[in-house]
Structures are given as C-alpha cells and as structure tokens.
C-alpha cells in the first residue's frame, strides 16, 4: 500500500481492521484464556509493544530538540509564558468540563457501586489500591507540581520519573531562553549552537519518520492482542458501565469538536487529520507513546506552530487528561457516593468534585499510573473508599482505550486553539485536505 502511495490514514485503518479480524479469530477459535492465544499474543507483542518502545525511545530527544529550536525561533521570549499558559489553561478547563460530563452520564445511567458483584480479582485489586493510597497521600498537590521541576536533567532524559517529559520541557525551555540571551551578547557563539541544534533536529525528525512508518503494523499487532485477550464475560457483566463510559467519552469528543467550531475552524477537517493519532492512542493506551505522532500531526496536518505542538503534546500527556483525570474519577465518585450516604445530585458535591479534579489533573503526573492514580487522588480527597475502584478491573483495558484517545485529542485541541489565539496557525495547511502526514507517506 505504501509503494502504491496509499495515504497514511488509510494504511492505519487497514492495520486496525486486520488487527480486529485476527483478534476475533483467535478469540472465537481458541478462547481468551487458552495457551495458544497466550503464546501467539506474546510473539505479536514483539511488533506491537516493540513499536510502542520505539516511540518512547524518540519522545525525549524529539521534545528536547524541538522545544529548544522553537524557542530559538521565537520573536519574543514573552511568547513562551503566554503559550504555556493557554495550553495548560485549556487542558485543565476541559478536564473540569469532562468531570461534569462524567457526573451527568453516571446519573443518567443510574450507576451504583452496590450493583457490581466483587469477585476475587476485584477484591485483590481493591486491596492493592488501598496499599497504594499511602503513596498518594504522602505527596500533596503542590509537591506533585514541584516534581515537574528537574533537579537532574540527565536523569530525566532517561525517562526515569513519571514527570520526566515535563521536566525535559522545562529544562529545554531554559536552554532556549539562554540561547536568546547569548545571541544578544555573543551572536557568533549563539549562531554555532543554533547550527548544531538545527543539524540534530534534522536527524531526530528523520528517525521519527522512520519509526512512524511502522504505525500500521504496530496498530495491527496491538489491536489483535487486545481483542484476542478481551474478557468478554466481564464486559457483559459490566456492560452498563462500559456503555455509560463510552457515552461520556463520546459527549466529550463532541465538546472538543464544538470548541474547534467556535474557534472558526472546520471540525470535520480536524477529525479527519487527527484520526490516525487517535487510532494509535486507542490501540496502544499510551498518551506518552503518542507524543511523536501527536506532534507530527499537529505540525504537518493541522498547521499548528511547531513550538505550540511540542508544548501541547508534552503537557497533554500528563496534565489535564480529559479521559483519565476528568471523566473516570468523576464517574467513580458518583457511583460510590450513594454507598456512603452522599447525595450525588447535591450542588456542593458536584462543585467540590469539579474543583478537586481540576487541581488534581494538573498534578497527577507526580504520582504516575494514569487513571487509577487520578481516581485515588480524587476519591481520597473526598473521603471516599478507594477499594471500590477495583470493581471495574475486568473492563479496565477496554475503557482505557477510549480514555487515552480522548486524552490525546484534548492535547491536540489545546495546541490548535492556542496556535490560533497566538495567530500562529497556518490556515492553508489546516484546510489542505492533502496535508495529512505527507512526510510519512513519501
């Protein structure tokens, strides 16, 4: 298909379809718990998990070099603060809106934790969450925010901490600002450094292109493994919660498109151009792994300024995640509230929940672990039993796929809107239907 110059999007969706077909065949022929499926999916992981590892490999170099280069090209250093403020503001605000959507959906479907029967797996998961609660409570939100600031940037370049990506962003920003200062006093030295950064950037982007060309194969393997190992019985038992979760995710996706529409942009164009990135996020369940695809799509397909694309993709992987930090904790809180005598319709409860989610969504990266730890922070802050969050373990992977796609979409919305606000959006690229990952299809 690539030799015939079939578009990147079509190749990605072909991989998705083949992956689903292979997964369904293994599920029907052998069963999710069979040894054949276990062995086959382990070999498939070489392609699927291997692809995700390659993406993770290039995240730090890509973010670091791109942000330094972007800041060097800024007309005014003050633009960096304004850019960061808009991106973070949009991410946190949409997370609070997502919380309200989660509350409304839970009430509409009349979800209640008492209706879910806890088996051995659910009880073990609940006990595990109670153990981890101590780790969460040891660190306050200000402390989690402080974790963003690097003390050893070389350690963060290894991805050693949950906040390593943002720490690298902050360090890279300091390097870029320092170059702007050197340029005024020692232009020759600054020119040498800039030339070196541009050369490294060209090499890194070539590596990114080589890895992204493997996307259809990675998605095929990831989807085949996911479908083959899906616990169908668990989904049937908790079908009501699964449906409610995807209704909430769907509503929030529509809100994202409404934001794009109110900004004067075509939402269908946006949806078409972000579809390959969302497909990867859906199958991989990795917001961090989607950063290279995210940046590439924003820059090459949506016409977003390069600096904004890097910032929004990096921040969006850990801050203000609409699915993991917004919808999921809110739905759990509404489910659990009646079991401890709290009225989930109370305005006080809803306002408190939205505020806590807004604050915790900014600092949840300091804990690591995605939606589970976001839920731990929110539930413990509202004095709710965290063990009940373990009731959903059997459908967690299925729901997490949609949550991750929404997280990534939220980061792309924040980048697009911020770029437009700062008058850095390339409308010609945005409206060009053929500008869809052209660097990857060549």
Short mmCIF file of N, CA, C and O in Angstrom, two decimals, residues 31 168 233:
data_model
loop_
_atom_site.label_atom_id
_atom_site.label_comp_id
_atom_site.label_asym_id
_atom_site.label_seq_id
_atom_site.Cartn_x
_atom_site.Cartn_y
_atom_site.Cartn_z
N UNK A 31 -10.25 -19.11 22.42
CA UNK A 31 -10.64 -18.57 23.72
C UNK A 31 -9.57 -17.68 24.31
O UNK A 31 -8.37 -17.92 24.12
N UNK A 168 11.87 17.64 31.17
CA UNK A 168 12.70 17.89 29.99
C UNK A 168 12.21 19.13 29.25
O UNK A 168 13.00 19.93 28.73
N UNK A 233 -16.81 -12.07 29.10
CA UNK A 233 -17.76 -12.28 30.20
C UNK A 233 -17.79 -11.07 31.13
O UNK A 233 -18.85 -10.64 31.58
#
